[in-house]
Coordinates of C-alpha atoms in Angstrom, one line a residue:
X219 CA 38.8 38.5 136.0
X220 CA 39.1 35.1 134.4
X221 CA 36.1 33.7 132.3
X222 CA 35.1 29.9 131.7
X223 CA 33.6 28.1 128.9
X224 CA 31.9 24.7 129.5
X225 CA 32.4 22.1 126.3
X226 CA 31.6 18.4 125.9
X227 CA 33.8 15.7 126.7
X228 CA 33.5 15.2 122.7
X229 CA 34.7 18.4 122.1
X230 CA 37.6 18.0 125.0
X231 CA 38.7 15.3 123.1
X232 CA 38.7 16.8 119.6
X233 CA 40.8 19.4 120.9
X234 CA 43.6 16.9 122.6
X235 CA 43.6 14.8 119.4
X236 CA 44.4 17.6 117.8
X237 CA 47.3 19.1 119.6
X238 CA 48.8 16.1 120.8
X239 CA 51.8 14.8 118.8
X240 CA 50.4 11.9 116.5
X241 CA 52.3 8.3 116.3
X242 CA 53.3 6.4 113.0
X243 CA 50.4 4.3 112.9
X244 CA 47.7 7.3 113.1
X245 CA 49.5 9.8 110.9
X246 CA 50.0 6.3 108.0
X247 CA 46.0 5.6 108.9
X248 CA 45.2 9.7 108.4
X249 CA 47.0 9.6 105.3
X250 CA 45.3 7.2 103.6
X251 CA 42.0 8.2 104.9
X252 CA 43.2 11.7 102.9
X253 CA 44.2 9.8 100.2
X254 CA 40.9 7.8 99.5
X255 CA 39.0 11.0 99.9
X256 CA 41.2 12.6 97.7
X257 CA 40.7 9.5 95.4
X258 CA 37.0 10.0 95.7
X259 CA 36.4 13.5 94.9
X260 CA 39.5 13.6 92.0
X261 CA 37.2 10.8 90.2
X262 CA 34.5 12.6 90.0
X263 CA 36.3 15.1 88.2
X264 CA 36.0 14.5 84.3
X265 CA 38.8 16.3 83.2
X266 CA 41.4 14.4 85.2
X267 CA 44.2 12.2 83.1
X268 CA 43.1 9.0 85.0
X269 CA 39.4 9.9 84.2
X270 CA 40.2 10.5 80.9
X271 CA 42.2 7.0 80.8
X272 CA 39.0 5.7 82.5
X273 CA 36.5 6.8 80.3
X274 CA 38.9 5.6 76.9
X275 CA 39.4 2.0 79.0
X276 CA 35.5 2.3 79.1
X277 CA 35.2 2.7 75.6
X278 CA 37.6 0.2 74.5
X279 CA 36.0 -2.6 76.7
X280 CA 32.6 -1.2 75.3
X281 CA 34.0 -1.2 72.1
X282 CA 35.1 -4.8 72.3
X283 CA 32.4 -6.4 73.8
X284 CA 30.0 -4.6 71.5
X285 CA 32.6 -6.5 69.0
X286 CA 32.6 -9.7 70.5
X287 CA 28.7 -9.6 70.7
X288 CA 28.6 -9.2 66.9
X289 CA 31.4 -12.0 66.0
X290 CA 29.7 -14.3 68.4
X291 CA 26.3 -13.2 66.7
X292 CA 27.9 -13.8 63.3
X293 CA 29.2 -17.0 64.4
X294 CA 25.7 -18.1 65.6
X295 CA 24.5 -17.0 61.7
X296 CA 27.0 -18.6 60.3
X297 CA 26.6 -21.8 62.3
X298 CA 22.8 -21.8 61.5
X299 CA 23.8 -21.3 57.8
X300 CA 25.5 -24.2 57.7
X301 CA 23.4 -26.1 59.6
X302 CA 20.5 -25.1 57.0
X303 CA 23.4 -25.7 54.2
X304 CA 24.4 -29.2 55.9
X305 CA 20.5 -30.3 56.2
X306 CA 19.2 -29.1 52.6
X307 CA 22.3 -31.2 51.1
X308 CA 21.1 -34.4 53.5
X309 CA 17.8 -33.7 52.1
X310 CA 19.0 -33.2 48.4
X311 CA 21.3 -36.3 48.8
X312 CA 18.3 -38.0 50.7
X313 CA 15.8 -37.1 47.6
X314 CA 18.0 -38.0 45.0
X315 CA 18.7 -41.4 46.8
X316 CA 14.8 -41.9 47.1
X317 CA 14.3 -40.9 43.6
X318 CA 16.5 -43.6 42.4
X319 CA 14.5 -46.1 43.6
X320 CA 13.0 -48.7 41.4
X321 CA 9.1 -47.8 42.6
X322 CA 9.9 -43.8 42.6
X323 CA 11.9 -44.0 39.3
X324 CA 8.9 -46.2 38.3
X325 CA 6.5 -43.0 39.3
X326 CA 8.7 -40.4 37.6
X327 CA 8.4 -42.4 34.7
X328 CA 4.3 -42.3 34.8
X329 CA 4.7 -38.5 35.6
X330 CA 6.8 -37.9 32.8
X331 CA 4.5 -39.5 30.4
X332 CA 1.7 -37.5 32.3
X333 CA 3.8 -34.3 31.1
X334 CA 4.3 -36.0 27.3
X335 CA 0.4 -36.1 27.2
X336 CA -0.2 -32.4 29.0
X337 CA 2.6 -30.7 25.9
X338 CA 0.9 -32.7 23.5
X339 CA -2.7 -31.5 24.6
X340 CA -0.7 -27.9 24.7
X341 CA 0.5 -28.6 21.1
X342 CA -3.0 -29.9 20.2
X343 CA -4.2 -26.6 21.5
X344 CA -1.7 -24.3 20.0
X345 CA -2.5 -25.9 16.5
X346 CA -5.9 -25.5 17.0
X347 CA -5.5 -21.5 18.3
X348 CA -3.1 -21.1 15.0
X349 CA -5.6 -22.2 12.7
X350 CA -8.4 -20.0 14.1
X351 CA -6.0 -17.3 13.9
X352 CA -5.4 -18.4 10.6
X353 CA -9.0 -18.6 9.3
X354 CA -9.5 -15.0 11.6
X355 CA -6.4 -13.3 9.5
X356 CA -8.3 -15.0 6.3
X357 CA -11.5 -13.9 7.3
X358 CA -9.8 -10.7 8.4
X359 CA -7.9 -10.0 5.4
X360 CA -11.4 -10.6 3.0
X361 CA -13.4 -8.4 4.8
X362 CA -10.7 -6.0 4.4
X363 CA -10.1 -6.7 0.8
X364 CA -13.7 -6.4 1.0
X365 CA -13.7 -3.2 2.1
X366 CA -11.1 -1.9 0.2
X367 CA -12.8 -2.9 -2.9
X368 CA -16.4 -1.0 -1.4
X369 CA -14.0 2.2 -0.9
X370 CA -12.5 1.9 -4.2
X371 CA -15.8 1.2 -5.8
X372 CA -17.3 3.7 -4.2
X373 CA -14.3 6.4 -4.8
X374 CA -14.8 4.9 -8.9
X375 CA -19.0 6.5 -8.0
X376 CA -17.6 9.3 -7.0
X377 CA -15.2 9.9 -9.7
X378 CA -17.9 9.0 -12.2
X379 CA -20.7 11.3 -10.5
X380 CA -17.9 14.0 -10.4
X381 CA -16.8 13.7 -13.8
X382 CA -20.7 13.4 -14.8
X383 CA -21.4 16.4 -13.2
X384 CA -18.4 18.5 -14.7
X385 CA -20.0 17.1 -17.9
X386 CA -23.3 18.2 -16.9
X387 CA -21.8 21.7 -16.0
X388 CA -20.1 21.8 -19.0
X389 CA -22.7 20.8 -21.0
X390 CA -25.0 23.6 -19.2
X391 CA -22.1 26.5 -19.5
X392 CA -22.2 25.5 -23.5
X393 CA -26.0 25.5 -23.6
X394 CA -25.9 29.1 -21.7
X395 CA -23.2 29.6 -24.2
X396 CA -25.3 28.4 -27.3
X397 CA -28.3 30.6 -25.9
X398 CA -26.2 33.8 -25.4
X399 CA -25.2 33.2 -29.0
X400 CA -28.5 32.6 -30.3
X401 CA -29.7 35.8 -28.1
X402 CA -27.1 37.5 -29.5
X403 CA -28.4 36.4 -33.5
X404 CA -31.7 37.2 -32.5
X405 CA -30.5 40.8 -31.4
X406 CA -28.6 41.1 -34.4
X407 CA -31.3 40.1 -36.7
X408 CA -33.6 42.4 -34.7
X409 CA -31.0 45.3 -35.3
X410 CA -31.0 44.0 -38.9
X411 CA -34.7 44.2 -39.5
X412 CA -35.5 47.3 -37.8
X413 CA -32.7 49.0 -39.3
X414 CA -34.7 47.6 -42.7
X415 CA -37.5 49.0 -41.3
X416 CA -35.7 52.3 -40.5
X417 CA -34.2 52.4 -44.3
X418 CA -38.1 51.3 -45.4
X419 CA -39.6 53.9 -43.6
X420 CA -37.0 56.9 -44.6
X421 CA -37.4 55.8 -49.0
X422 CA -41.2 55.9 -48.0
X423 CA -40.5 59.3 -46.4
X424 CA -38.4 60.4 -49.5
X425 CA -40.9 59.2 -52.2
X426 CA -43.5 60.8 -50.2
X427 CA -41.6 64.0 -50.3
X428 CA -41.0 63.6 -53.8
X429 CA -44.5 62.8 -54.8
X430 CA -45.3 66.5 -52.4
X431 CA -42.4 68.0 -54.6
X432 CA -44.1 66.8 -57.5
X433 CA -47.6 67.4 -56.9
X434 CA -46.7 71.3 -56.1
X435 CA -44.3 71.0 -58.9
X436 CA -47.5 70.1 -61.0
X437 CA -49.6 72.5 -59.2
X438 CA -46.7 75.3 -60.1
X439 CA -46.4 73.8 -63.6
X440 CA -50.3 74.0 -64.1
X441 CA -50.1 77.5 -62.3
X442 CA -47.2 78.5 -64.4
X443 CA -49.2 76.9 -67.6
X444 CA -52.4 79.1 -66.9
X445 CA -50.2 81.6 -66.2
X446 CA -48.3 81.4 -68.5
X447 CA -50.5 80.4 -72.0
X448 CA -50.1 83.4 -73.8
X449 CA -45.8 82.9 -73.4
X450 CA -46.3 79.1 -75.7
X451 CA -43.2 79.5 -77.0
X452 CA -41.5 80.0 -73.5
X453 CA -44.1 77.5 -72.2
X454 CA -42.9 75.1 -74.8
X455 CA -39.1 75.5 -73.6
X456 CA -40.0 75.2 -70.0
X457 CA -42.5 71.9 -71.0
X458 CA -39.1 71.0 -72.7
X459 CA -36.8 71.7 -69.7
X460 CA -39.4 70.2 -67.0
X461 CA -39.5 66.9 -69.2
X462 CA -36.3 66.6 -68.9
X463 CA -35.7 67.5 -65.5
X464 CA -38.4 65.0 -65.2
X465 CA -36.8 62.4 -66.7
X466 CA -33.8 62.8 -64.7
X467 CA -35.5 62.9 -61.5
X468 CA -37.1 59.1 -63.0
X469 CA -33.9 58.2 -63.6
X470 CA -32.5 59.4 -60.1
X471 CA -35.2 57.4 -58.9
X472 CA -34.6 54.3 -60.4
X473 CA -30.9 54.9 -59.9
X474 CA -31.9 55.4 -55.9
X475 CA -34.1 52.0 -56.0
X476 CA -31.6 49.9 -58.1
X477 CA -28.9 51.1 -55.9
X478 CA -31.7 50.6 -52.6
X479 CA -32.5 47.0 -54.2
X480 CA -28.6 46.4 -54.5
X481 CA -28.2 47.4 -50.6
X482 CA -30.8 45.0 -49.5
X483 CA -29.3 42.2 -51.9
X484 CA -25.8 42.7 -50.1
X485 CA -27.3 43.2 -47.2
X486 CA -29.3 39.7 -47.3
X487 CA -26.2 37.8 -48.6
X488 CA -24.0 39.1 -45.6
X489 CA -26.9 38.0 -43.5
X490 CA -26.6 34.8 -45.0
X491 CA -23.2 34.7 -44.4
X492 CA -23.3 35.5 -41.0
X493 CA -25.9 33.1 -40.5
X494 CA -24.0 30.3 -42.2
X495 CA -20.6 31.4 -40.4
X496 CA -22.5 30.9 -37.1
X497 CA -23.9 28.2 -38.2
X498 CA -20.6 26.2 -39.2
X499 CA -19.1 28.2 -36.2
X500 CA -21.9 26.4 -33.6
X501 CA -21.3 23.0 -35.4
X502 CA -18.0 23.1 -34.5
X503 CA -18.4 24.0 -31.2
X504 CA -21.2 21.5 -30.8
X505 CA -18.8 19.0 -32.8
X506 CA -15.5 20.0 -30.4
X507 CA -17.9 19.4 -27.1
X508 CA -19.2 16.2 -28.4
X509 CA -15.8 15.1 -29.4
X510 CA -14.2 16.1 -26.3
X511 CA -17.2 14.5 -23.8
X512 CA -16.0 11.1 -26.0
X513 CA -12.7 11.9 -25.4
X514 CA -13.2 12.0 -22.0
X515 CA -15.1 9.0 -21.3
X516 CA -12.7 6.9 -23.2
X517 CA -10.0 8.0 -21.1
X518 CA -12.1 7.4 -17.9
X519 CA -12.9 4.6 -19.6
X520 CA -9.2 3.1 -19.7
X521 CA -8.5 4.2 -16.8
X522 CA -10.9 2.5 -14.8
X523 CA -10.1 -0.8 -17.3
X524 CA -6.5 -0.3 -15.9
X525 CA -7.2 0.4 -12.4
X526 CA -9.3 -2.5 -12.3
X527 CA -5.6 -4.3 -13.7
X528 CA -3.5 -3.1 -11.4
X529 CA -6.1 -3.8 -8.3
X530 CA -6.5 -7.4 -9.8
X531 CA -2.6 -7.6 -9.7
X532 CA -2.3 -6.0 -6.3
X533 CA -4.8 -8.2 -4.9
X534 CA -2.6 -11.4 -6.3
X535 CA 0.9 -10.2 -5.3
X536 CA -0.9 -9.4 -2.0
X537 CA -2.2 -13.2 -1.8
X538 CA 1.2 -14.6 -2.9
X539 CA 3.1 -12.3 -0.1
X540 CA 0.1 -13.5 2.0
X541 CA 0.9 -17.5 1.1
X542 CA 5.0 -16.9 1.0
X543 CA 4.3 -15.3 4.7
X544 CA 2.0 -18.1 5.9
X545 CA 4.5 -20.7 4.8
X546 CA 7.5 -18.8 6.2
X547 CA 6.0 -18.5 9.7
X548 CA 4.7 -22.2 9.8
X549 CA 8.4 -23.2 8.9
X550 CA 10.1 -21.1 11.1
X551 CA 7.0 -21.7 13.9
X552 CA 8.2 -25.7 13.0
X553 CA 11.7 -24.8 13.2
X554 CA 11.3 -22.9 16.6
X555 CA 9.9 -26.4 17.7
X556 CA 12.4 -28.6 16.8
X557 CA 15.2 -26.2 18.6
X558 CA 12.6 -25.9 21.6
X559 CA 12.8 -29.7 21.5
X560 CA 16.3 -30.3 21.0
X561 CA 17.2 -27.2 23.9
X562 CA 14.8 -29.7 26.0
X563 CA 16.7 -32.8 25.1
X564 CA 19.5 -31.3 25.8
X565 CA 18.4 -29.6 28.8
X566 CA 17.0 -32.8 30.7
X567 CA 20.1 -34.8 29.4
X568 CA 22.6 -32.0 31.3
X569 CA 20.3 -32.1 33.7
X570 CA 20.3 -36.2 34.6
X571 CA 24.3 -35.9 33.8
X572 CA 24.7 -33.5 36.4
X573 CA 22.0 -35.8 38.7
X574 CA 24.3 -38.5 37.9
X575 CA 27.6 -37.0 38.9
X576 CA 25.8 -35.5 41.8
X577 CA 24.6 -39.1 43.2
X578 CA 27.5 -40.4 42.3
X579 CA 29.6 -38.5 44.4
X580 CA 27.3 -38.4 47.3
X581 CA 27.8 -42.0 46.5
X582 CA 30.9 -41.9 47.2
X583 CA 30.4 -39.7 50.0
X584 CA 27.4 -41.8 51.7
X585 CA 30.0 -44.8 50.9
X586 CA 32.8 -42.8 53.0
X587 CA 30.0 -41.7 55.4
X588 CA 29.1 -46.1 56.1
X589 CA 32.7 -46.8 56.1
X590 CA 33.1 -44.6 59.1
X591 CA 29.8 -45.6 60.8
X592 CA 30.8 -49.1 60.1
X593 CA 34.1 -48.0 62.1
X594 CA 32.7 -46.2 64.6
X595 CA 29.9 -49.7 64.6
X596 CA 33.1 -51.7 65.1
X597 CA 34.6 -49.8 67.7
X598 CA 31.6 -49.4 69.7
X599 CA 31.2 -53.3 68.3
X600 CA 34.4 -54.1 70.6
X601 CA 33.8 -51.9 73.6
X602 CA 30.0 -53.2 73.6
X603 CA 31.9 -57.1 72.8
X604 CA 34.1 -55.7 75.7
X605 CA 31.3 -54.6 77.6
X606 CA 29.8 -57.9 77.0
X607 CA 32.2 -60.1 78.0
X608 CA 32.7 -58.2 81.8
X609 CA 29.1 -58.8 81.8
X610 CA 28.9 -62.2 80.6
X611 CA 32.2 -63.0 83.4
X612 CA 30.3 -61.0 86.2
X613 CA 26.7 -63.0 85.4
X614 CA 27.9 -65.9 84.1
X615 CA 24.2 -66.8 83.2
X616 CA 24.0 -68.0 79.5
X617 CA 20.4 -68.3 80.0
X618 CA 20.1 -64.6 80.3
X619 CA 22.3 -63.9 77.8
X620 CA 20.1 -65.9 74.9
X621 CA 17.0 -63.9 76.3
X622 CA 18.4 -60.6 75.2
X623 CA 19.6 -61.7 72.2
X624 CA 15.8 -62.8 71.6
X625 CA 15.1 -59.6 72.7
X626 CA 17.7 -58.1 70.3
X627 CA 16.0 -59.3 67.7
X628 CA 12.6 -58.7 68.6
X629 CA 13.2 -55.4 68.3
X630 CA 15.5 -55.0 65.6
X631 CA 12.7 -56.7 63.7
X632 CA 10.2 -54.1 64.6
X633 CA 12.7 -51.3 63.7
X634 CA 13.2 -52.7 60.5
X635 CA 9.1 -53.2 59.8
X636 CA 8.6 -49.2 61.1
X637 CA 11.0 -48.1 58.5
X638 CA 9.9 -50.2 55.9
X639 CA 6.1 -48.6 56.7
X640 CA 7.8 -45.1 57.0
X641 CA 9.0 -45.6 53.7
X642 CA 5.8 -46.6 52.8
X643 CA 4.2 -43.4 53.9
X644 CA 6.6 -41.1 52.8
X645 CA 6.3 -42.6 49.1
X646 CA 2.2 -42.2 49.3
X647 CA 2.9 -38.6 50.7
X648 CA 5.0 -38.0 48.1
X649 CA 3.0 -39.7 45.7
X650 CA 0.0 -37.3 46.3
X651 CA 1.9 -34.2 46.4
X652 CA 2.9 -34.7 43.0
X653 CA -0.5 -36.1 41.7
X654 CA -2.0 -32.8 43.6
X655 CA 0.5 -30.6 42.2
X656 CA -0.2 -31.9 38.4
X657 CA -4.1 -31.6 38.8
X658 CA -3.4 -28.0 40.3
X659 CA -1.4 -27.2 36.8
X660 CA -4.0 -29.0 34.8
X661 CA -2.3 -32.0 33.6
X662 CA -3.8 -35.2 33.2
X663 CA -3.0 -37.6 36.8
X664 CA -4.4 -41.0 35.0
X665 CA -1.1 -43.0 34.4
X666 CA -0.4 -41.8 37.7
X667 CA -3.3 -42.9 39.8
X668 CA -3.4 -46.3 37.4
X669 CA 0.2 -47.1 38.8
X670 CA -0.5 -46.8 42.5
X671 CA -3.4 -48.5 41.8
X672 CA -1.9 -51.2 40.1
X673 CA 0.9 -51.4 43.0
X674 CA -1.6 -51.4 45.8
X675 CA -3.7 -54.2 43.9
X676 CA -0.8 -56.0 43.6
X677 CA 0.5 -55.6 47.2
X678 CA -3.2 -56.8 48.0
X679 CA -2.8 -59.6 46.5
X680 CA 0.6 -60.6 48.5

């Protein structure tokens, strides 16, 4: 059995443009409907040769307009550069033109004098700050002298206090030296006299002990004698024998005192010697100290004389080298002067050469500058004559012609009292700006404000 669908009419006729056999004209038409949409999608593809030829062609235009943008920026720069270039040399050529007139050269010349009196106030000033320095370096240089003669003075009470007190020391370690000695000849005659003593006491001792001896040798003798009476003969011989042995114990005695009294006589003369060799031996040392404390002094004594010398000859080579010096800088201080001077001179004189080939040639130039406004004067001369005469053949009324010559004149007239005002002004303005300028910098604005005094009194009275 056979089934049906039911479509649009749309749809019907989707389906019969599609299998029915297409002409020229539609198959042309669906081409290039293909190809635009083909077009359209392929360029938005980035990686496509005509995208990538796009996208360089982009670059290159953006690349030269950016370049064109910066040439035509340059060219604006350089335009306004010489525009600033082309007005400061109007104005330079303008100045220099107004400066060489006779009222403006007249004021330069009062402001140069103002500057003549404001260096020689400066020089006034320097002078005077030189000599203070001057009298500060004197005053400087004798307090220091002063000073310097305070150290040495007190270094020379030093060296004297030192020197006295090494003295003193000295003097004190020979004093102890002189008491040790004299300690040590007390000790010795001390030892000496108890050593006497000793020697006193021990021949006391002995003729004590010979007196014992020969009181029992009496007592024996007298023992023997009663003893012995009846023996006379025997008696007799020991009397005999005692009496001599007697005798030479006497003369053992008197040998032992003369040879005791002999000790002590030596004994006192080498004690006399002694005494005199330290005697003599202390003068001398006494003499030697005393000699060398005089010996010291005297050198001191010259040295100090030829310190003082050679601090009397310092101090006057140092005030010659101080006068040579003074004398070289105020000559080379002079010198520096006279070349600041002549650098000045020569200076301003370059400088007013270089103002006068300057207005010259803008001479020339302002002369070549008229010549072609006198031209271009002439030419619009003859198209205004020109002008003029179709005018004057069109109205043909002379009366109206005379009336704007009047008129001409009217107000070339005023033109020409407006610039000579303008002038005016612009000198004043000029004139104040300087005077300000100078009172600003401290230099004296009298012969300044005396001349355009003196030229407004005398325009007053015109």
């Amino acid at each position: 059995m056979a089934t049906y669908s039911v479509i649009s009419k749309a749809q019907l006729d989707k389906i019969r443009e599609k299998v029915a056999p297409a002409s020229a004209d539609s198959a042309l038409e669906e081409r290039k409907r293909l190809k635009e949409r083909s077009d359209e999608r392929s360029a938005q593809w980035p990686n496509t040769l005509s995208a990538q030829r796009a996208r360089k062609e982009k670059t290159r235009q953006e690349r030269l307009a950016a370049e064109e943008a910066e040439r035509v920026e340059l060219d604006r720069q350089e335009a306004e550069l010489r525009a600033e270039q082309r007005r400061i040399q109007i104005e330079r050529a303008n100045k220099i033109l107004f400066d060489e007139t006779d009222r403006v050269k007249a004021f330069h010349g009062k402001m140069l004098l103002s500057d003549v009196m404001h260096e020689n106030e400066q020089l006034i000033e320097i002078k005077r700050q030189i000599d203070v320095l001057k009298r500060a370096q004197e005053q400087a240089f004798v307090e220091q002298q002063r000073q310097a003669l305070e150290a040495a003075e007190a270094a020379e009470l030093r060296k004297l206090e030192e020197t006295r007190r090494r003295a003193m020391a000295q003097r004190e370690a020979q004093l102890a030296q002189l008491e040790d000695l004299k300690s040590k000849i007390l000790a010795e005659r001390a030892l000496d006299k108890k050593e006497g003593e000793i020697l006193k006491m021990k021949a006391l001792e002995e003729a004590e002990q010979m007196r014992l001896k020969d009181e029992a040798r009496q007592a024996a003798s007298r023992k023997l004698m009663d003893d012995t009476r009846a023996a006379n003969s025997a008696l007799q011989q020991f009397r005999i024998k005692e009496a001599e042995r007697a005798k030479e114990q006497e003369a053992a005695i008197d040998a032992y005192a003369k040879k005791k009294a002999e000790l002590a006589e030596e004994r006192a003369r080498r004690e006399a010697e002694k005494r005199a060799a330290k005697e003599a031996e202390r003068k001398r040392v006494a003499d030697k100290i005393e000699d060398n404390h005089r010996q010291l002094m005297a050198a001191e004594e010259a040295r100090i004389a030829r310190d003082v010398a050679d601090a009397d000859a310092k101090a006057v080579a140092e005030a010659e080298a101080r006068r040579r010096k003074a004398a070289e800088l105020a000559a080379a201080i002079d010198a520096s002067r006279q070349a600041q001077l002549r650098a000045k001179a020569a200076g301003k004189a370059a400088e007013r050469a270089e103002e006068a080939e300057y207005v010259a040639a803008w001479k020339t130039r302002t002369s070549a500058l008229k010549q072609e406004e006198d031209e271009e004067k002439l030419r619009r001369m003859a198209v205004g004559k020109q002008l003029a005469a179709f005018q004057l053949r069109q109205a043909a009324i002379k009366a109206r012609r005379l009336a704007d010559a009047r008129i001409a004149e009217l107000q070339e007239a005023a033109q020409l009292a407006l610039s000579v005002q303008e002038e005016e002004d612009i000198f004043l303005r000029y004139a104040a700006e300087c005077i300000d300028e100078y009172r600003r910098q401290g230099k004296p604005t009298a012969p300044m404000e005396l001349h355009l005094k003196k030229k407004t009194t005398l325009e007053t009275m015109r």
